[in-house]
Amino acid sequence: VIEAADEHGCACTLTHECFCGPEGLEAIKKSVSENDLDGILVAACSERAKTAEFNALTVDGPSMFRTAIREHCAWPLKEAEDDEDKTACAKDMIQMGLARLDGVKAIEPLSEEISDTVMVVGSGRAGLEASLTAAGLGHPVVLVEKDDKLGGLLADQKSIPPEEPPYEQPEANPVPKLLEEIEASDQIKVLTTTNIVKIDGQPGQFKVQLNGSSGLEMTIGSIVQATGATPYDASKLGHLGYGASPDVVTSHEFEKMLVDGKIACPSDGRTPKRIAYIQCAGSRDENHLNYCSSECCNNTLRQMMEVSKIDKSIENAVIYKDMRAPGHME
C-alpha cells in the first residue's frame, strides 16, 4: 500500500483492520481534516457494501473511490501458495484506483437560492385544502383563481354526499368553512380574476407570469394544479330534451333550486309532481365522453334526499344504465 501510494505522491496512507467500522470511519475523517485531503482511495471491500457509511464521508468533502481488493484479490487468491501474487494483485488494483482518482477534478459546491412559495391553481375544494395544508406547513401560498370568487363549482352547492359512516345523509358543504380559514391565514395570498400566461424554470425556481387583476411575474417553488371539473355542455344533449323544454335542466342548474329551498318548473313556476334524473347524460357514450364521470350517481342520490327534505310529496325517479357509487358510498 505504501509503495503504491508513494509512487503516486499521496499525502498520507492509513491502515486499519476495519475501515467500515466506527473507528475506521473516524480515522478517515480525522486524516482528511488534518491533511486537507481532496481525494480518498479506500482499498478494502466492494463499494456495494457499507455504501451509506462511506458516502457520508464525502458530503461537502473530498472525492472518494473504493478498490475491492477483498473480492478481487483476497478471496480469489485465498488458496494461492505464493503471497507475492496476492500482494502484486493488490498493488496493481491500488495503482489503478489511484490513477482513476488522479483524473478526478474537485467539484466546487454549488449553492442556489430556491423559493419555498407554493402556488395553487384553482380554488375549488381541492385547491382550498391544498392551500391550507401548505400554509400549515409554513410555506407562503399564492392561490390563483380565474373567476371573481373562490370556491369553484362546489361554492354553489347546498350539500355534499356523505363522507363519514354511516353514509346515510348529505353533509354540510365544507367550502364556507374553508373560505373562512383562507381569509384568516396570513400565509395565503389570494389572486382572483387571474390566469397563468406562462411558466418557465424548474422546481424551486419557477417563473410564473400572470395576467388579469394582478399582472405579476412571480418566483415560485412548486405548483399545485387543482383546476377541478367543468360541467358538460348540455347543448349537445338535445336528444334528451335539453333546449327543447325549459323544464329539462342540468344537475348544476337544479342545484340552485335546492340552495334556494324552492323547487319549481322553470316554464311556469309550478311545483313538479315528479322529477326524473337521467344518468350518464354525456358520459359513457362514444358520441360524447366515453368514460364514467364517477360522481354523478352520488350527486343524484344526494339531490333526491335534498328534494325530500324540501317537499316530501315530490316523487323522484332515476333513469340509469348502472348506479355507480365508488368506494364506501356503495
XYZ file of C-alpha atoms in Angstrom:
330
model
C 0.000 0.000 0.000
C 2.741 2.423 0.998
C 4.797 1.623 -2.101
C 1.854 2.234 -4.439
C 0.927 5.419 -2.593
C 4.483 6.778 -2.731
C 4.630 6.226 -6.487
C 1.591 8.456 -6.891
C 2.709 11.097 -4.411
C -0.111 10.532 -1.935
C -0.217 12.880 1.047
C -0.703 10.059 3.550
C -1.605 6.413 3.954
C -3.664 4.668 6.607
C -4.057 1.035 7.529
C -6.901 -0.331 9.613
C -8.416 -3.752 10.093
C -11.972 -2.454 9.581
C -12.386 0.873 7.794
C -16.150 0.392 7.564
C -16.500 0.262 11.352
C -16.981 3.358 13.531
C -13.275 3.559 14.455
C -12.133 3.132 10.849
C -14.517 5.774 9.537
C -13.452 8.175 12.264
C -9.793 7.589 11.347
C -10.541 8.548 7.737
C -12.398 11.688 8.847
C -9.510 12.707 11.080
C -6.941 12.181 8.331
C -8.977 14.213 5.841
C -9.183 17.093 8.303
C -5.537 17.021 9.388
C -4.072 16.678 5.884
C -6.608 18.770 3.948
C -7.176 15.890 1.537
C -9.047 16.362 -1.737
C -9.282 12.659 -2.590
C -9.584 9.297 -0.810
C -8.968 5.768 -2.066
C -10.270 3.015 0.196
C -8.688 -0.356 -0.598
C -10.946 -2.808 1.174
C -14.324 -4.349 0.335
C -16.666 -3.753 -2.586
C -18.350 -0.375 -2.903
C -21.652 -2.233 -2.785
C -21.058 -2.801 0.937
C -21.481 -0.053 3.544
C -22.379 2.428 0.812
C -24.208 4.907 3.041
C -21.427 4.975 5.643
C -18.713 5.808 3.111
C -20.865 8.249 1.133
C -21.347 10.235 4.327
C -17.609 10.960 4.327
C -17.779 12.787 1.009
C -20.665 15.158 1.710
C -19.201 18.615 1.027
C -15.802 16.925 1.140
C -13.211 15.118 -0.978
C -13.780 12.738 -3.872
C -13.630 9.055 -2.941
C -13.213 5.766 -4.788
C -13.138 2.265 -3.397
C -10.993 -0.608 -4.650
C -12.370 -4.050 -3.861
C -9.149 -5.890 -3.030
C -11.143 -8.252 -0.818
C -13.366 -9.531 -3.632
C -10.758 -9.287 -6.407
C -7.589 -10.303 -4.564
C -8.012 -11.782 -1.108
C -10.914 -14.110 -1.850
C -9.972 -15.356 -5.362
C -6.333 -15.936 -4.346
C -7.124 -17.374 -0.932
C -5.669 -20.779 -1.839
C -2.631 -19.367 -3.650
C 0.640 -20.637 -2.180
C 2.668 -17.587 -3.084
C 1.804 -14.444 -1.104
C 3.749 -12.448 -3.665
C 0.954 -12.942 -6.195
C -1.629 -11.673 -3.736
C 0.463 -8.610 -2.933
C 1.135 -7.865 -6.602
C -2.574 -8.128 -7.394
C -3.490 -5.778 -4.555
C -0.776 -3.301 -5.580
C -1.991 -3.279 -9.184
C -5.561 -2.595 -8.094
C -4.475 0.183 -5.746
C -2.404 1.782 -8.513
C -5.377 1.642 -10.879
C -7.596 3.197 -8.225
C -5.082 5.987 -7.607
C -4.758 6.635 -11.344
C -8.508 6.947 -11.536
C -8.526 9.296 -8.569
C -5.766 11.416 -10.143
C -8.029 12.173 -13.086
C -10.856 13.497 -10.955
C -11.169 17.222 -10.539
C -12.514 18.564 -7.293
C -16.141 19.605 -7.583
C -16.879 23.001 -6.153
C -20.051 23.103 -4.065
C -22.902 24.767 -5.937
C -25.392 26.806 -3.998
C -28.598 28.224 -5.442
C -31.492 30.022 -3.864
C -34.846 28.310 -4.204
C -38.303 29.547 -3.373
C -40.438 27.812 -0.784
C -43.587 29.550 -2.032
C -46.353 27.223 -3.222
C -48.726 28.333 -5.972
C -52.136 26.653 -6.000
C -54.068 26.989 -9.251
C -57.806 26.664 -8.748
C -59.895 27.424 -5.672
C -62.336 24.542 -5.533
C -62.310 22.285 -2.514
C -59.039 20.611 -3.540
C -57.337 23.965 -4.108
C -58.572 25.417 -0.822
C -57.447 22.400 1.188
C -54.088 22.279 -0.620
C -53.547 25.964 0.206
C -54.361 25.477 3.880
C -52.182 22.375 4.123
C -49.175 24.109 2.550
C -49.678 27.185 4.731
C -49.942 24.953 7.786
C -46.508 23.551 6.945
C -45.057 27.059 6.933
C -44.997 27.745 3.194
C -46.096 31.073 1.742
C -49.004 30.306 -0.608
C -50.328 32.089 -3.688
C -53.866 30.957 -4.561
C -54.793 31.751 -8.176
C -58.428 31.738 -9.333
C -59.695 32.726 -12.795
C -63.160 33.727 -11.515
C -64.005 36.660 -9.285
C -64.790 34.478 -6.272
C -63.347 31.406 -4.582
C -64.955 28.008 -4.142
C -65.338 26.669 -7.677
C -68.407 24.620 -8.606
C -68.866 23.453 -5.035
C -69.446 27.008 -3.814
C -72.959 26.929 -5.306
C -73.864 23.513 -3.911
C -76.226 23.026 -0.970
C -74.503 19.943 0.447
C -72.144 17.117 -0.468
C -72.524 13.324 -0.488
C -71.732 11.821 2.935
C -68.065 11.161 3.651
C -68.352 9.636 7.115
C -70.130 6.459 8.304
C -72.950 5.505 8.236
C -73.233 7.431 4.919
C -76.959 7.985 5.336
C -77.418 11.745 4.996
C -75.837 14.528 2.913
C -73.186 16.516 4.737
C -72.756 20.264 5.005
C -70.887 21.994 2.205
C -67.299 22.416 3.501
C -66.488 25.411 1.288
C -67.776 28.207 3.599
C -65.621 26.966 6.485
C -62.589 26.573 4.208
C -63.055 30.125 2.920
C -63.090 31.437 6.487
C -59.791 29.673 7.177
C -58.288 31.007 3.936
C -59.286 34.559 4.852
C -57.861 34.202 8.356
C -54.471 32.925 7.168
C -51.674 35.453 6.771
C -49.674 32.865 4.800
C -52.068 32.787 1.841
C -52.226 35.467 -0.864
C -55.396 35.235 -2.976
C -55.445 36.386 -6.615
C -58.891 36.268 -8.242
C -59.750 37.046 -11.898
C -56.233 35.886 -12.691
C -54.866 33.432 -15.246
C -51.426 31.946 -15.784
C -49.871 33.162 -19.033
C -46.541 31.358 -18.934
C -44.406 29.147 -16.706
C -40.618 28.882 -17.095
C -37.865 27.414 -14.948
C -37.653 24.341 -12.807
C -38.800 23.049 -9.399
C -37.751 25.547 -6.765
C -37.243 28.267 -9.381
C -40.390 28.569 -11.475
C -41.012 31.930 -13.131
C -44.776 32.349 -13.396
C -46.282 35.145 -15.455
C -49.840 36.131 -14.559
C -52.406 38.386 -16.165
C -55.738 39.747 -15.010
C -56.117 41.907 -11.931
C -52.602 41.062 -10.705
C -50.433 41.244 -13.835
C -47.417 39.914 -11.939
C -44.370 37.774 -12.552
C -43.555 35.652 -9.524
C -40.840 33.214 -8.477
C -42.484 30.040 -7.205
C -41.010 26.896 -5.668
C -43.773 24.432 -6.517
C -47.157 24.458 -8.225
C -50.313 22.540 -7.312
C -52.689 22.126 -10.243
C -56.193 21.961 -8.750
C -58.315 23.290 -11.594
C -61.194 20.909 -10.953
C -64.081 19.991 -13.245
C -66.237 21.640 -15.892
C -69.938 20.838 -16.381
C -70.630 19.071 -19.662
C -72.018 21.250 -22.451
C -75.708 20.378 -22.187
C -76.463 21.961 -25.565
C -75.088 18.738 -27.051
C -77.857 16.758 -25.338
C -80.818 17.855 -27.423
C -81.935 14.236 -27.770
C -82.717 14.309 -24.037
C -84.885 17.404 -24.381
C -82.387 19.999 -23.170
C -83.084 23.230 -25.010
C -86.406 21.957 -26.337
C -88.131 22.323 -22.968
C -87.236 24.808 -20.211
C -88.177 22.143 -17.694
C -85.179 19.995 -18.689
C -82.268 21.318 -16.628
C -78.758 20.212 -15.747
C -77.749 18.947 -12.331
C -75.837 22.188 -11.754
C -78.886 24.294 -12.670
C -81.130 22.164 -10.469
C -78.763 22.691 -7.544
C -79.675 26.377 -7.478
C -83.278 25.409 -6.670
C -82.077 23.242 -3.788
C -79.972 26.107 -2.415
C -82.968 28.473 -2.637
C -85.196 25.863 -0.982
C -87.873 26.148 -3.684
C -88.351 23.540 -6.414
C -90.300 24.898 -9.375
C -90.687 24.193 -13.083
C -88.841 26.951 -14.985
C -91.647 27.066 -17.562
C -94.456 28.219 -15.274
C -93.202 28.164 -11.671
C -95.408 25.290 -10.549
C -94.152 22.612 -8.155
C -93.465 19.383 -10.082
C -95.160 16.156 -9.041
C -92.289 14.003 -10.312
C -88.631 14.594 -11.115
C -86.658 12.268 -13.412
C -82.871 12.156 -13.159
C -81.097 10.897 -16.304
C -77.709 9.366 -15.547
C -74.712 9.185 -17.910
C -76.019 12.210 -19.833
C -72.932 12.898 -21.907
C -70.825 10.203 -20.209
C -70.137 6.567 -21.111
C -71.181 7.382 -24.667
C -68.927 7.093 -27.706
C -70.625 10.159 -29.186
C -69.826 12.254 -26.132
C -67.464 11.328 -23.261
C -66.588 7.648 -23.276
C -65.743 7.470 -19.565
C -67.698 7.499 -16.319
C -67.619 10.875 -14.557
C -67.615 8.941 -11.245
C -69.563 11.455 -9.154
C -72.903 11.889 -10.935
C -74.659 8.922 -9.298
C -73.630 10.034 -5.817
C -74.747 13.555 -6.606
C -78.149 12.374 -7.852
C -78.736 10.340 -4.693
C -77.843 13.398 -2.624
C -80.128 15.688 -4.632
C -83.072 13.301 -4.235
C -82.578 13.352 -0.476
C -82.471 17.163 -0.508
C -85.700 17.238 -2.563
C -87.407 15.041 0.039
C -86.354 17.456 2.775
C -87.940 20.360 0.887
C -91.115 18.623 -0.306
C -91.876 15.004 0.536
C -94.770 14.931 -1.935
C -92.452 15.111 -4.962
C -91.675 11.723 -6.479
C -88.110 11.020 -7.644
C -87.150 8.553 -10.383
C -83.688 7.710 -11.713
C -83.099 6.535 -15.276
C -79.749 4.777 -15.368
C -77.501 2.186 -17.012
C -75.723 1.352 -13.753
C -75.727 3.102 -10.409
C -72.076 3.659 -9.607
C -71.240 4.789 -6.101
C -67.462 4.449 -5.673
C -65.846 3.164 -2.510
C -67.782 3.269 0.766
C -70.653 5.092 -0.920
C -71.799 1.828 -2.482
